[in-house]
mmCIF file of C-alpha atoms and ligand atoms in Angstrom:
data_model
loop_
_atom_site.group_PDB
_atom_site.id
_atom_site.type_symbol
_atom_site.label_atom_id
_atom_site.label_comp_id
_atom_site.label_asym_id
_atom_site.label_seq_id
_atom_site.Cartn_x
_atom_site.Cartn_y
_atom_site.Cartn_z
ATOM 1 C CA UNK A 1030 -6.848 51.791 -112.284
ATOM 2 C CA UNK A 1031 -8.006 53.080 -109.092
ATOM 3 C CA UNK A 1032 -11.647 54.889 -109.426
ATOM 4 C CA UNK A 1033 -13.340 55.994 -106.612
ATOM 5 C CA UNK A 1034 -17.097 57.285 -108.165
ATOM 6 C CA UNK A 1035 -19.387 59.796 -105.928
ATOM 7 C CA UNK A 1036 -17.941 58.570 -102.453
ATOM 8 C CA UNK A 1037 -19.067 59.896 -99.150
ATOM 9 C CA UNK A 1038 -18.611 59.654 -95.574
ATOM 10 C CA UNK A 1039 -20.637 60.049 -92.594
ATOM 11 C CA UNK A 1040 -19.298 58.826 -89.355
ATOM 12 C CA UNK A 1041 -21.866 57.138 -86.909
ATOM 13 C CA UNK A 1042 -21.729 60.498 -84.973
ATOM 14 C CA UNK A 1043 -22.875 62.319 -87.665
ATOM 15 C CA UNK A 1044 -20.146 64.045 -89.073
ATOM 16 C CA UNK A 1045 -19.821 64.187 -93.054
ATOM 17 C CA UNK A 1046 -16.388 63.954 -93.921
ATOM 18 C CA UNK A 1047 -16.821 63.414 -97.360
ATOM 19 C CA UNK A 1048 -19.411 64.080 -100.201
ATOM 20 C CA UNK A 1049 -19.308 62.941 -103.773
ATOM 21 C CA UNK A 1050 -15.136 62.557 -104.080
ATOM 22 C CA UNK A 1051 -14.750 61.128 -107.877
ATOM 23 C CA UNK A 1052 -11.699 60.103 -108.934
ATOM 24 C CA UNK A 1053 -9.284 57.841 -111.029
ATOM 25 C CA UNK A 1054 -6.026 56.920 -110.661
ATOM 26 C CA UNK A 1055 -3.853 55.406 -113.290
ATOM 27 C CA UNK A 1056 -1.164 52.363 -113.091
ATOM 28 C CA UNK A 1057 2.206 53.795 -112.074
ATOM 29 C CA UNK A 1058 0.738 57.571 -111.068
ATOM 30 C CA UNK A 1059 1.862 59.250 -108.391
ATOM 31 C CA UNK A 1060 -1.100 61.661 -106.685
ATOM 32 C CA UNK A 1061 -0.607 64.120 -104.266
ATOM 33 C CA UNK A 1062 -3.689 65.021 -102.472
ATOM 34 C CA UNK A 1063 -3.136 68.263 -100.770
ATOM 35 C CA UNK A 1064 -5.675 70.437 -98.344
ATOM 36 C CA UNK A 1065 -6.360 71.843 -94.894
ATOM 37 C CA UNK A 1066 -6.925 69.664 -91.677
ATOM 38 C CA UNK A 1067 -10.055 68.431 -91.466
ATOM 39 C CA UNK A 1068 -11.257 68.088 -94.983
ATOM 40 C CA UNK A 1069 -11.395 64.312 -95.388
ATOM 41 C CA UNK A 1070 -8.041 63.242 -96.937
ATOM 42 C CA UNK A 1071 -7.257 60.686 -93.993
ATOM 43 C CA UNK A 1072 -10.888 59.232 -93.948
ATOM 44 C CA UNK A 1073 -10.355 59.293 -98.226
ATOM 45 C CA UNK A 1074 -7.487 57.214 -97.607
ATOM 46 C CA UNK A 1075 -8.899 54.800 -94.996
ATOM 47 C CA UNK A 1076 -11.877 53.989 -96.996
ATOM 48 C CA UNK A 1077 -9.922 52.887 -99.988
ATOM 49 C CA UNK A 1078 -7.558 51.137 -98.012
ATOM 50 C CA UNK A 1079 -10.590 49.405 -96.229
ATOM 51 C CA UNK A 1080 -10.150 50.251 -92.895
ATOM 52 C CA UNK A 1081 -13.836 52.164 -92.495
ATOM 53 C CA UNK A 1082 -16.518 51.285 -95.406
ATOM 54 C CA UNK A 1083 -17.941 54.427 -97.681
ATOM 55 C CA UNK A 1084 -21.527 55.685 -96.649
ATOM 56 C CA UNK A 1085 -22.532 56.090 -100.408
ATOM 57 C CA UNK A 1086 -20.516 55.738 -104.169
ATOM 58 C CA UNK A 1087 -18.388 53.015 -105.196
ATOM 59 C CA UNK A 1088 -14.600 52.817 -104.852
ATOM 60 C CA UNK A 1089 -12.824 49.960 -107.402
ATOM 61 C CA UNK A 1090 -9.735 48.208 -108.374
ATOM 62 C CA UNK A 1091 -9.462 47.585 -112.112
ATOM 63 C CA UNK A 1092 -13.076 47.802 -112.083
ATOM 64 C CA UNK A 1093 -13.558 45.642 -109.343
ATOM 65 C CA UNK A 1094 -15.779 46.789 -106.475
ATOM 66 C CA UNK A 1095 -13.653 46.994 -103.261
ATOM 67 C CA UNK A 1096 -14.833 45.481 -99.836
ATOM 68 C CA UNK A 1097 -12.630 45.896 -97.153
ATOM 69 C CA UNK A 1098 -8.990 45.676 -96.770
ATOM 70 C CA UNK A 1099 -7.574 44.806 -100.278
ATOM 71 C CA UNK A 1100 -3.825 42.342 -100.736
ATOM 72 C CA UNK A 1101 -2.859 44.655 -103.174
ATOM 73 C CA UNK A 1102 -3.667 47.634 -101.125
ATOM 74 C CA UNK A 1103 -0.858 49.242 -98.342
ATOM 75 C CA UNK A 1104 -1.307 52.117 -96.682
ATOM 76 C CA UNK A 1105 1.465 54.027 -94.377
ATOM 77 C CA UNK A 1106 0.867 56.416 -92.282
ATOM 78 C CA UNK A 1107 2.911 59.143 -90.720
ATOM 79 C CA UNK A 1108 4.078 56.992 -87.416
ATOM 80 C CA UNK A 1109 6.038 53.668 -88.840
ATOM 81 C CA UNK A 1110 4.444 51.402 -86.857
ATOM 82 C CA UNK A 1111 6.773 48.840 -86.972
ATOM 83 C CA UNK A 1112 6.403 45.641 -84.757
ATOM 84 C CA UNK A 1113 8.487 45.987 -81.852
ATOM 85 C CA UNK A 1114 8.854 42.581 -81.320
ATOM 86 C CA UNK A 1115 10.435 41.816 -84.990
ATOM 87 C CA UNK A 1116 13.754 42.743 -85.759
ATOM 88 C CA UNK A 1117 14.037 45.553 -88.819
ATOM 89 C CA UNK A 1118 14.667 42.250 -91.341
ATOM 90 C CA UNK A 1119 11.613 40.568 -89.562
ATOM 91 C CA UNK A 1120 9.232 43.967 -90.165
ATOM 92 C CA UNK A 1121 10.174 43.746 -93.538
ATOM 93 C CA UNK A 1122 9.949 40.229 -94.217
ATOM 94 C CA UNK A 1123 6.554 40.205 -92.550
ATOM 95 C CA UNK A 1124 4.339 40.202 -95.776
ATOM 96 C CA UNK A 1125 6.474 38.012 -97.412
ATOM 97 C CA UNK A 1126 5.903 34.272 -95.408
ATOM 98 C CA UNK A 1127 4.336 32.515 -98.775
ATOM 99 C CA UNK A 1128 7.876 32.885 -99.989
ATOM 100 C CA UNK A 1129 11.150 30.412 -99.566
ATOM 101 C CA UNK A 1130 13.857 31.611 -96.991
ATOM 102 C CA UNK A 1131 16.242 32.565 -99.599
ATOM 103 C CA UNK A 1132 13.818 34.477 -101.393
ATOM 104 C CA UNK A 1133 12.215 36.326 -98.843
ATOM 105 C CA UNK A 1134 15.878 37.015 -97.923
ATOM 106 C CA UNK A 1135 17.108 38.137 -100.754
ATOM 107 C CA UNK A 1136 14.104 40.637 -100.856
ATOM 108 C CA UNK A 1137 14.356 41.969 -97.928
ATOM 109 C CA UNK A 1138 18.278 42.531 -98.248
ATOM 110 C CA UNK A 1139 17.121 44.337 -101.693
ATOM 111 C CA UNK A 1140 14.685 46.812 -100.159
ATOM 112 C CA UNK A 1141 17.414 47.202 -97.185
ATOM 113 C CA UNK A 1142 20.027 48.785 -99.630
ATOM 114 C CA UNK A 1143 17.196 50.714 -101.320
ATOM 115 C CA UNK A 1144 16.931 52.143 -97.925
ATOM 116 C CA UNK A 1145 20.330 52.627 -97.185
ATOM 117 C CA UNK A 1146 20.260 50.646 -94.606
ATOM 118 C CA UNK A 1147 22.387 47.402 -95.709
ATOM 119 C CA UNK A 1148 22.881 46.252 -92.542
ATOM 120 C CA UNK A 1149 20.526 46.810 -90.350
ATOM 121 C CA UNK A 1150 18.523 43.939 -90.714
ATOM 122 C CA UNK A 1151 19.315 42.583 -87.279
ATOM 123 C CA UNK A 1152 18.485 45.885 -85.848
ATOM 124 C CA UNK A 1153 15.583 46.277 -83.758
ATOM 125 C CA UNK A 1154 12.898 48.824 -84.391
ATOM 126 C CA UNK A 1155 13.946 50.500 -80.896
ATOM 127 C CA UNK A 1156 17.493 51.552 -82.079
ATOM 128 C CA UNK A 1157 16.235 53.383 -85.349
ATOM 129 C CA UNK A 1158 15.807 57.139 -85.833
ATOM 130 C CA UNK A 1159 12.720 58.536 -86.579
ATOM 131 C CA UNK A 1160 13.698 58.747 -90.520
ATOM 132 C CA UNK A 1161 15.292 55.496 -90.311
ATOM 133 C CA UNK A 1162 11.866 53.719 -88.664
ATOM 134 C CA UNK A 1163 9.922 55.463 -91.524
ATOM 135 C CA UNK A 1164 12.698 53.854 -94.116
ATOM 136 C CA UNK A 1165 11.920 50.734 -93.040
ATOM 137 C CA UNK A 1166 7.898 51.266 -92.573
ATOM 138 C CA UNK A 1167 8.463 52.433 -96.368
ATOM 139 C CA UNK A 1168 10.443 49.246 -97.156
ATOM 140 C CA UNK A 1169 7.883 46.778 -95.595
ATOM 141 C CA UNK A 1170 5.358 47.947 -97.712
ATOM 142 C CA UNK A 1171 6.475 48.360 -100.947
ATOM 143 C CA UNK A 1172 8.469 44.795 -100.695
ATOM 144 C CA UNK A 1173 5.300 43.376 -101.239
ATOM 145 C CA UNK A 1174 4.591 44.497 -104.620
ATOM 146 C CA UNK A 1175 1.125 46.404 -103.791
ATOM 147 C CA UNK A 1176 -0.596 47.739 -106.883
ATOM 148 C CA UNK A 1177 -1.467 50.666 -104.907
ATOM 149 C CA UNK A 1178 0.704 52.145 -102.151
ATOM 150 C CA UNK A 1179 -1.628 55.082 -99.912
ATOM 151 C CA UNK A 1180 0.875 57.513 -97.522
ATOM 152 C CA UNK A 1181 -0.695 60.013 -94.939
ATOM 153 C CA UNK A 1182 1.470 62.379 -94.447
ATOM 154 C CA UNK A 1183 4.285 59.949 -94.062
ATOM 155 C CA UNK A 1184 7.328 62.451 -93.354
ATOM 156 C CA UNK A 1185 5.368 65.042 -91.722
ATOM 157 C CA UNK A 1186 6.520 63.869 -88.388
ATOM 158 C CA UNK A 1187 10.641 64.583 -89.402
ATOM 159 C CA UNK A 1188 12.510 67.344 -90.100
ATOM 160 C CA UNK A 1189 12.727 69.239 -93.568
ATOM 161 C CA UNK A 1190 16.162 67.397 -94.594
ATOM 162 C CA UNK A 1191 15.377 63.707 -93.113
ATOM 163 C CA UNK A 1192 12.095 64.917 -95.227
ATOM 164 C CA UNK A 1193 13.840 65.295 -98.317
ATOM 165 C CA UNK A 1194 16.369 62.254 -97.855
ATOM 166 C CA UNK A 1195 13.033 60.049 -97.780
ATOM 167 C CA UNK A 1196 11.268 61.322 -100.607
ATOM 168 C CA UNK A 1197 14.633 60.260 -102.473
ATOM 169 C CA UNK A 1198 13.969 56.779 -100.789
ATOM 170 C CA UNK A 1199 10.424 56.678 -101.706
ATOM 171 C CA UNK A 1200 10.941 57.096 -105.285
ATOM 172 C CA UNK A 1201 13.752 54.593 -105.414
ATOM 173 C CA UNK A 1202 11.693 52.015 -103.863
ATOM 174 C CA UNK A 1203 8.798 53.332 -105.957
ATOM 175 C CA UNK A 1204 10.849 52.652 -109.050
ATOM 176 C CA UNK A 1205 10.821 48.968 -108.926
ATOM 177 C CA UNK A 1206 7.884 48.165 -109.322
ATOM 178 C CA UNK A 1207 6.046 51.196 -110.156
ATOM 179 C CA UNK A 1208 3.053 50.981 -108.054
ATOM 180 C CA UNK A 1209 0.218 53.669 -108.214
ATOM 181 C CA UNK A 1210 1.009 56.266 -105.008
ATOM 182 C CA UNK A 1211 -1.806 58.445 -103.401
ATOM 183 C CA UNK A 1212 0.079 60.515 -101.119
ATOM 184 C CA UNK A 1213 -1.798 62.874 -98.610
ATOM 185 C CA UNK A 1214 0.384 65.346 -97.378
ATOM 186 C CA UNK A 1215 -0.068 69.823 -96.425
ATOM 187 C CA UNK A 1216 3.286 69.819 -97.821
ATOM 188 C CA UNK A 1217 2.795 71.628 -100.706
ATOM 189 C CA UNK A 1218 6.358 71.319 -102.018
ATOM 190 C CA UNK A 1219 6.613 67.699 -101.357
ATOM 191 C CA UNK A 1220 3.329 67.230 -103.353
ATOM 192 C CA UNK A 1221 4.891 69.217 -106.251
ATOM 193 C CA UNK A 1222 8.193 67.312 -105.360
ATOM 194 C CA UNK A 1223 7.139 63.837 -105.666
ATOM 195 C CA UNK A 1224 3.859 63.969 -107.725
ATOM 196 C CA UNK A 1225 2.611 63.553 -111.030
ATOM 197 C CA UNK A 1226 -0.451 65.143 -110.474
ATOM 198 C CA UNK A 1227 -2.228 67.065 -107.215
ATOM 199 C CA UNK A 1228 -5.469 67.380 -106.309
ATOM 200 C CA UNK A 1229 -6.927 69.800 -103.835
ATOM 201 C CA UNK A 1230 -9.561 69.246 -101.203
ATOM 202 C CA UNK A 1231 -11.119 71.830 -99.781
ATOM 203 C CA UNK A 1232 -13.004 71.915 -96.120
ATOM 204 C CA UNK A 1233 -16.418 72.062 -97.364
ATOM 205 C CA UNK A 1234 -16.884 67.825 -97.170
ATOM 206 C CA UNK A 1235 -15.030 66.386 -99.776
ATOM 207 C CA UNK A 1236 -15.156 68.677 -102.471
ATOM 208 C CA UNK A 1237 -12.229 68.551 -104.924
ATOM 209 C CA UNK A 1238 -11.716 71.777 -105.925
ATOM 210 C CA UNK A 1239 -8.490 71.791 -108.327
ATOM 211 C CA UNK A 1240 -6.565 69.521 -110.316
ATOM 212 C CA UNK A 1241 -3.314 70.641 -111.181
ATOM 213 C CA UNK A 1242 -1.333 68.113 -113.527
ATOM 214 C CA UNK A 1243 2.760 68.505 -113.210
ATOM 215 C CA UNK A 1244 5.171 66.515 -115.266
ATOM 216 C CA UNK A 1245 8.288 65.366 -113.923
ATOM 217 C CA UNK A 1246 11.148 63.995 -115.246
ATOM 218 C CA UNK A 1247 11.238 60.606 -113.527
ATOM 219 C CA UNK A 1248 14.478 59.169 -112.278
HETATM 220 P P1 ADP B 901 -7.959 65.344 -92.737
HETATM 221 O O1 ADP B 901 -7.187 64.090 -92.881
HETATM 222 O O2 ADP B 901 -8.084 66.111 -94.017
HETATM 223 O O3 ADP B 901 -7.448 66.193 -91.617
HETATM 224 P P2 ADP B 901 -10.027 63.660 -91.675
HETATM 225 O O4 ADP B 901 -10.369 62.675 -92.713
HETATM 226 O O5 ADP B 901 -9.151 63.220 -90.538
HETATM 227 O O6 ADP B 901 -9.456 64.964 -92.381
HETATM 228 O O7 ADP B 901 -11.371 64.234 -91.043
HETATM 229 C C1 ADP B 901 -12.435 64.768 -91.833
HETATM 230 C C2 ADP B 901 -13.600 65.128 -90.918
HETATM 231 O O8 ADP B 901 -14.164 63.957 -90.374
HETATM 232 C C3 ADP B 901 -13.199 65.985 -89.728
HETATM 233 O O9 ADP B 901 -14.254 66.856 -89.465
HETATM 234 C C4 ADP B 901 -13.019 64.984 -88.606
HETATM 235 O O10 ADP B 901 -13.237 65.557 -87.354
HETATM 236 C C5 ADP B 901 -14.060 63.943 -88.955
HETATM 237 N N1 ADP B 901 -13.665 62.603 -88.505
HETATM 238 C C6 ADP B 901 -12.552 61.947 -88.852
HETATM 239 N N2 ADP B 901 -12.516 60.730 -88.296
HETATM 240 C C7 ADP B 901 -13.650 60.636 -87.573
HETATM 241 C C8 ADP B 901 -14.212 59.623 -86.749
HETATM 242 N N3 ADP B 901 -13.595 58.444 -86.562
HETATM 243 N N4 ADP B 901 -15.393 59.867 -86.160
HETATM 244 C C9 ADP B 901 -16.013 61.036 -86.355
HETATM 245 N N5 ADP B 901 -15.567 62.031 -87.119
HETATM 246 C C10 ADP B 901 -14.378 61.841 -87.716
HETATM 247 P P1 ADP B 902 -5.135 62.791 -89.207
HETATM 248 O O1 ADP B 902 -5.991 63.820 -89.874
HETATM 249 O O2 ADP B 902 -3.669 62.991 -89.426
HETATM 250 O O3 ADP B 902 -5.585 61.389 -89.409
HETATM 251 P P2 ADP B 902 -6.515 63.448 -86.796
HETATM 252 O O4 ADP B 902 -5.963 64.071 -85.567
HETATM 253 O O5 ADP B 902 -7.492 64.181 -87.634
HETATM 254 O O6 ADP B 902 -5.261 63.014 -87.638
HETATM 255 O O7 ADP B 902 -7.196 62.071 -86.420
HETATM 256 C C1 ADP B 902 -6.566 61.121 -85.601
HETATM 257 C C2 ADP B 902 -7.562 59.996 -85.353
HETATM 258 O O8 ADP B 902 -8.690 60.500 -84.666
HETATM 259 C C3 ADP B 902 -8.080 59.383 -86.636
HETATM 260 O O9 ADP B 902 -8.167 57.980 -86.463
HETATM 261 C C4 ADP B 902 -9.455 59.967 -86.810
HETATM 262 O O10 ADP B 902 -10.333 59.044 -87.414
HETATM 263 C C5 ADP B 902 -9.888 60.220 -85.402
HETATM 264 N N1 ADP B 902 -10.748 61.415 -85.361
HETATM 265 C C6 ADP B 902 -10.522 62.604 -85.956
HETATM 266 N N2 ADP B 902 -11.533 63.447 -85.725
HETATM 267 C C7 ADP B 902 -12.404 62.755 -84.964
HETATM 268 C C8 ADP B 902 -13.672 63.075 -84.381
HETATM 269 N N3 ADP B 902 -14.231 64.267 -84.560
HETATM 270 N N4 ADP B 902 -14.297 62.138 -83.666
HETATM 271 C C9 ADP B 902 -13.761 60.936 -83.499
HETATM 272 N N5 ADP B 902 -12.555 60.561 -84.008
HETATM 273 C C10 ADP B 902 -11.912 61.473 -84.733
#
Protein backbone atom coordinates (compact mmCIF):
# COMPACT_ATOMS: atom_id res chain seq x y z
CA UNK A 1 0.00 0.00 0.00
CA UNK A 2 1.07 3.30 -1.09
CA UNK A 3 -0.25 6.22 1.44
CA UNK A 4 0.78 9.50 1.03
CA UNK A 5 -0.88 11.48 4.43
CA UNK A 6 -1.26 15.53 4.35
CA UNK A 7 1.73 16.10 1.82
CA UNK A 8 2.83 19.47 0.64
CA UNK A 9 5.20 21.22 -1.45
CA UNK A 10 6.91 24.42 -1.45
CA UNK A 11 9.76 24.91 -3.78
CA UNK A 12 12.81 26.98 -2.41
CA UNK A 13 11.38 29.88 -4.56
CA UNK A 14 8.38 29.92 -2.86
CA UNK A 15 5.93 28.40 -4.89
CA UNK A 16 3.33 25.89 -3.18
CA UNK A 17 2.69 23.22 -5.43
CA UNK A 18 1.01 21.12 -3.18
CA UNK A 19 -1.05 21.30 0.13
CA UNK A 20 -2.39 18.48 2.20
CA UNK A 21 -2.63 15.63 -0.87
CA UNK A 22 -3.90 12.35 1.18
CA UNK A 23 -4.01 9.36 -0.41
CA UNK A 24 -3.74 5.46 -0.58
CA UNK A 25 -3.06 3.26 -3.10
CA UNK A 26 -3.69 -0.42 -3.04
CA UNK A 27 -1.42 -3.53 -4.34
CA UNK A 28 -2.18 -4.13 -8.02
CA UNK A 29 -4.38 -0.62 -8.53
CA UNK A 30 -4.13 1.24 -11.32
CA UNK A 31 -4.71 5.31 -10.56
CA UNK A 32 -5.16 7.80 -12.95
CA UNK A 33 -4.50 11.18 -11.66
CA UNK A 34 -6.02 13.63 -13.99
CA UNK A 35 -6.00 17.76 -13.86
CA UNK A 36 -4.90 20.99 -15.49
CA UNK A 37 -1.16 22.08 -15.97
CA UNK A 38 0.19 23.39 -13.17
CA UNK A 39 -1.62 21.80 -10.32
CA UNK A 40 1.09 19.59 -8.82
CA UNK A 41 0.68 16.11 -10.40
CA UNK A 42 4.44 16.04 -11.70
CA UNK A 43 5.90 17.42 -8.35
CA UNK A 44 3.16 14.57 -6.64
CA UNK A 45 4.92 12.12 -8.60
CA UNK A 46 8.54 13.22 -8.02
CA UNK A 47 8.18 13.34 -4.36
CA UNK A 48 7.02 9.79 -4.08
CA UNK A 49 9.42 8.64 -6.42
CA UNK A 50 12.13 10.56 -4.34
CA UNK A 51 13.50 12.76 -6.64
CA UNK A 52 12.56 16.21 -4.48
CA UNK A 53 11.66 15.56 -0.58
CA UNK A 54 7.92 16.73 0.72
CA UNK A 55 7.87 20.15 2.68
CA UNK A 56 5.31 18.70 5.26
CA UNK A 57 3.08 15.06 5.65
CA UNK A 58 4.40 11.72 5.31
CA UNK A 59 4.45 9.59 2.16
CA UNK A 60 4.95 5.46 2.92
CA UNK A 61 5.46 2.11 1.48
CA UNK A 62 3.60 -0.63 3.34
CA UNK A 63 3.75 1.63 6.16
CA UNK A 64 7.18 2.40 5.85
CA UNK A 65 8.24 6.05 5.83
CA UNK A 66 9.90 6.84 2.43
CA UNK A 67 13.30 8.77 2.13
CA UNK A 68 14.46 9.31 -1.12
CA UNK A 69 14.57 7.28 -4.17
CA UNK A 70 12.95 3.87 -3.27
CA UNK A 71 14.28 0.05 -5.27
CA UNK A 72 10.89 -0.73 -5.55
CA UNK A 73 9.90 2.59 -6.87
CA UNK A 74 10.14 3.47 -11.04
CA UNK A 75 8.96 6.29 -12.43
CA UNK A 76 8.67 7.07 -16.42
CA UNK A 77 8.16 9.97 -17.75
CA UNK A 78 6.83 11.18 -21.04
CA UNK A 79 10.46 11.32 -22.97
CA UNK A 80 12.01 7.51 -22.77
CA UNK A 81 15.13 8.42 -21.78
CA UNK A 82 16.87 5.59 -22.78
CA UNK A 83 20.77 5.41 -22.59
CA UNK A 84 22.13 6.12 -25.84
CA UNK A 85 25.08 4.38 -25.33
CA UNK A 86 23.27 0.83 -24.51
CA UNK A 87 21.80 -1.09 -27.08
CA UNK A 88 17.69 -1.57 -26.65
CA UNK A 89 18.65 -5.25 -24.85
CA UNK A 90 21.31 -3.29 -22.76
CA UNK A 91 18.49 -0.41 -21.61
CA UNK A 92 16.49 -3.11 -20.60
CA UNK A 93 18.83 -5.29 -18.97
CA UNK A 94 20.16 -2.30 -17.07
CA UNK A 95 18.35 -2.93 -13.66
CA UNK A 96 18.87 -6.36 -13.86
CA UNK A 97 23.07 -6.84 -13.23
CA UNK A 98 22.49 -8.89 -9.72
CA UNK A 99 21.15 -11.50 -12.07
CA UNK A 100 23.07 -14.51 -14.14
CA UNK A 101 23.51 -13.91 -17.99
CA UNK A 102 20.95 -16.37 -18.89
CA UNK A 103 18.55 -14.98 -16.64
CA UNK A 104 18.82 -11.51 -17.22
CA UNK A 105 18.55 -12.74 -20.85
CA UNK A 106 15.82 -14.56 -20.76
CA UNK A 107 14.05 -11.50 -19.09
CA UNK A 108 14.81 -9.17 -21.19
CA UNK A 109 13.85 -11.37 -24.35
CA UNK A 110 10.40 -11.78 -22.26
CA UNK A 111 9.62 -8.09 -21.85
CA UNK A 112 10.93 -7.70 -25.67
CA UNK A 113 7.96 -9.85 -27.04
CA UNK A 114 5.65 -8.16 -24.52
CA UNK A 115 6.66 -5.19 -26.47
CA UNK A 116 6.46 -6.49 -29.72
CA UNK A 117 9.61 -5.97 -30.34
CA UNK A 118 11.28 -9.64 -30.47
CA UNK A 119 14.10 -8.64 -32.11
CA UNK A 120 15.22 -5.64 -31.49
CA UNK A 121 17.40 -6.23 -28.79
CA UNK A 122 20.52 -5.36 -30.74
CA UNK A 123 18.90 -2.23 -31.83
CA UNK A 124 20.13 0.95 -30.68
CA UNK A 125 17.97 3.52 -29.00
CA UNK A 126 18.75 5.91 -32.14
CA UNK A 127 16.90 3.68 -34.72
CA UNK A 128 13.55 3.45 -32.64
CA UNK A 129 10.35 5.44 -33.24
CA UNK A 130 9.06 7.56 -30.82
CA UNK A 131 6.37 4.73 -29.69
CA UNK A 132 8.90 2.16 -30.05
CA UNK A 133 11.59 4.21 -27.56
CA UNK A 134 8.62 4.58 -25.11
CA UNK A 135 8.04 0.52 -25.53
CA UNK A 136 11.20 -0.06 -24.46
CA UNK A 137 11.41 2.87 -21.63
CA UNK A 138 8.10 0.89 -20.54
CA UNK A 139 9.93 -2.47 -20.73
CA UNK A 140 13.04 -1.36 -18.68
CA UNK A 141 11.02 -0.51 -15.95
CA UNK A 142 8.60 -2.89 -15.34
CA UNK A 143 11.37 -5.84 -15.95
CA UNK A 144 12.41 -5.07 -12.68
CA UNK A 145 9.49 -6.07 -10.76
CA UNK A 146 8.81 -2.50 -8.99
CA UNK A 147 5.99 -2.63 -6.47
CA UNK A 148 5.01 0.65 -7.69
CA UNK A 149 5.38 1.83 -11.29
CA UNK A 150 4.67 6.14 -11.47
CA UNK A 151 4.05 7.41 -15.46
CA UNK A 152 3.83 11.24 -16.29
CA UNK A 153 2.11 11.54 -19.02
CA UNK A 154 4.01 8.80 -20.71
CA UNK A 155 2.25 8.78 -24.31
CA UNK A 156 1.40 12.32 -24.37
CA UNK A 157 4.29 13.01 -26.61
CA UNK A 158 2.76 10.36 -29.63
CA UNK A 159 0.02 10.33 -31.66
CA UNK A 160 -3.63 9.14 -30.68
CA UNK A 161 -3.11 5.50 -32.34
CA UNK A 162 0.75 4.86 -31.29
CA UNK A 163 -1.23 6.18 -27.97
CA UNK A 164 -3.59 3.50 -27.93
CA UNK A 165 -1.14 0.64 -29.24
CA UNK A 166 0.90 1.46 -25.90
CA UNK A 167 -1.70 1.49 -23.46
CA UNK A 168 -2.30 -2.19 -24.89
CA UNK A 169 1.51 -2.66 -24.10
CA UNK A 170 1.32 -1.18 -20.76
CA UNK A 171 -1.27 -3.41 -19.50
CA UNK A 172 0.37 -6.50 -20.91
CA UNK A 173 3.51 -5.74 -19.22
CA UNK A 174 1.42 -4.58 -16.25
CA UNK A 175 -0.13 -8.02 -16.13
CA UNK A 176 2.82 -9.92 -15.01
CA UNK A 177 3.44 -8.86 -12.19
CA UNK A 178 0.71 -6.64 -11.25
CA UNK A 179 2.43 -3.73 -9.84
CA UNK A 180 0.47 -0.70 -8.33
CA UNK A 181 0.37 2.16 -11.40
CA UNK A 182 -0.10 5.96 -10.63
CA UNK A 183 -0.46 7.34 -13.95
CA UNK A 184 -0.59 11.23 -14.45
CA UNK A 185 -1.93 12.02 -17.61
CA UNK A 186 -4.80 15.28 -19.14
CA UNK A 187 -5.94 12.46 -21.13
CA UNK A 188 -9.10 11.99 -19.85
CA UNK A 189 -9.96 8.94 -21.95
CA UNK A 190 -6.75 7.23 -21.35
CA UNK A 191 -7.35 7.71 -17.56
CA UNK A 192 -10.83 6.12 -17.98
CA UNK A 193 -9.06 3.68 -20.48
CA UNK A 194 -6.45 2.24 -18.38
CA UNK A 195 -7.56 3.01 -14.75
CA UNK A 196 -9.18 1.53 -11.95
CA UNK A 197 -9.82 4.53 -10.27
CA UNK A 198 -9.16 8.57 -11.09
CA UNK A 199 -8.57 11.20 -9.04
CA UNK A 200 -8.80 14.85 -9.88
CA UNK A 201 -6.52 17.69 -8.92
CA UNK A 202 -7.53 20.85 -9.20
CA UNK A 203 -5.17 24.21 -9.55
CA UNK A 204 -5.77 25.55 -6.23
CA UNK A 205 -2.31 23.66 -4.62
CA UNK A 206 -2.95 20.22 -4.34
CA UNK A 207 -6.40 19.91 -3.60
CA UNK A 208 -8.07 16.65 -4.68
CA UNK A 209 -11.25 17.48 -5.60
CA UNK A 210 -13.01 14.15 -6.99
CA UNK A 211 -12.64 10.59 -6.81
CA UNK A 212 -14.31 8.76 -9.34
CA UNK A 213 -13.96 4.82 -8.96
CA UNK A 214 -14.41 2.81 -12.53
CA UNK A 215 -14.33 -0.92 -12.80
CA UNK A 216 -12.86 -2.57 -15.62
CA UNK A 217 -12.85 -5.79 -16.82
CA UNK A 218 -9.15 -6.64 -16.69
CA UNK A 219 -7.52 -8.58 -19.47
P1 LIG B 1 1.64 19.72 -13.24
O1 LIG B 1 2.46 18.50 -13.39
O2 LIG B 1 0.26 19.44 -12.74
O3 LIG B 1 1.63 20.55 -14.49
P2 LIG B 1 3.78 20.67 -11.58
O4 LIG B 1 3.94 19.71 -10.48
O5 LIG B 1 4.76 20.60 -12.72
O6 LIG B 1 2.28 20.61 -12.10
O7 LIG B 1 3.84 22.15 -11.00
C1 LIG B 1 3.02 22.59 -9.92
C2 LIG B 1 3.40 24.02 -9.56
O8 LIG B 1 4.70 24.05 -9.01
C3 LIG B 1 3.44 24.96 -10.75
O9 LIG B 1 3.01 26.21 -10.31
C4 LIG B 1 4.90 24.99 -11.15
O10 LIG B 1 5.25 26.18 -11.78
C5 LIG B 1 5.58 24.83 -9.80
N1 LIG B 1 6.87 24.15 -9.93
C6 LIG B 1 7.08 22.93 -10.44
N2 LIG B 1 8.37 22.58 -10.36
C7 LIG B 1 8.99 23.63 -9.79
C8 LIG B 1 10.33 23.91 -9.43
N3 LIG B 1 11.32 23.02 -9.65
N4 LIG B 1 10.61 25.09 -8.86
C9 LIG B 1 9.63 25.97 -8.63
N5 LIG B 1 8.34 25.79 -8.92
C10 LIG B 1 8.02 24.63 -9.51
P1 LIG C 1 5.59 18.80 -16.49
O1 LIG C 1 4.44 19.46 -15.79
O2 LIG C 1 5.17 17.91 -17.62
O3 LIG C 1 6.59 18.19 -15.58
P2 LIG C 1 6.68 21.42 -16.80
O4 LIG C 1 6.91 22.17 -18.06
O5 LIG C 1 5.67 21.88 -15.82
O6 LIG C 1 6.40 19.94 -17.25
O7 LIG C 1 8.05 21.30 -16.01
C1 LIG C 1 9.24 20.91 -16.63
C2 LIG C 1 10.36 21.04 -15.60
O8 LIG C 1 10.48 22.39 -15.20
C3 LIG C 1 10.08 20.24 -14.34
O9 LIG C 1 11.29 19.64 -13.92
C4 LIG C 1 9.63 21.26 -13.33
O10 LIG C 1 10.05 20.91 -12.03
C5 LIG C 1 10.35 22.50 -13.78
N1 LIG C 1 9.51 23.67 -13.48
C6 LIG C 1 8.19 23.83 -13.74
N2 LIG C 1 7.76 25.02 -13.31
C7 LIG C 1 8.85 25.61 -12.77
C8 LIG C 1 9.07 26.88 -12.15
N3 LIG C 1 8.07 27.75 -11.99
N4 LIG C 1 10.29 27.17 -11.71
C9 LIG C 1 11.29 26.31 -11.85
N5 LIG C 1 11.16 25.09 -12.44
C10 LIG C 1 9.95 24.77 -12.88
Amino acid sequence: MLSLRHVGKTYPNGAEALAGVTLEVAPGEILAIVGGSGCGKSTLLRLVAGLEGASAGRIALDGVPLAGPHPAIGIVFQEPRLLPWLTVAGNIGFGLTHLSRPAREARIAAALARIGLPDYGGRWPRELSGGQAQRVALARALVVEPRVLLLDEPFSALDAFIREDLQGHLLALWSDTRPTLVLVTHDIEEALVLADRVVVMQPKPGRITQVLTIDLPRP
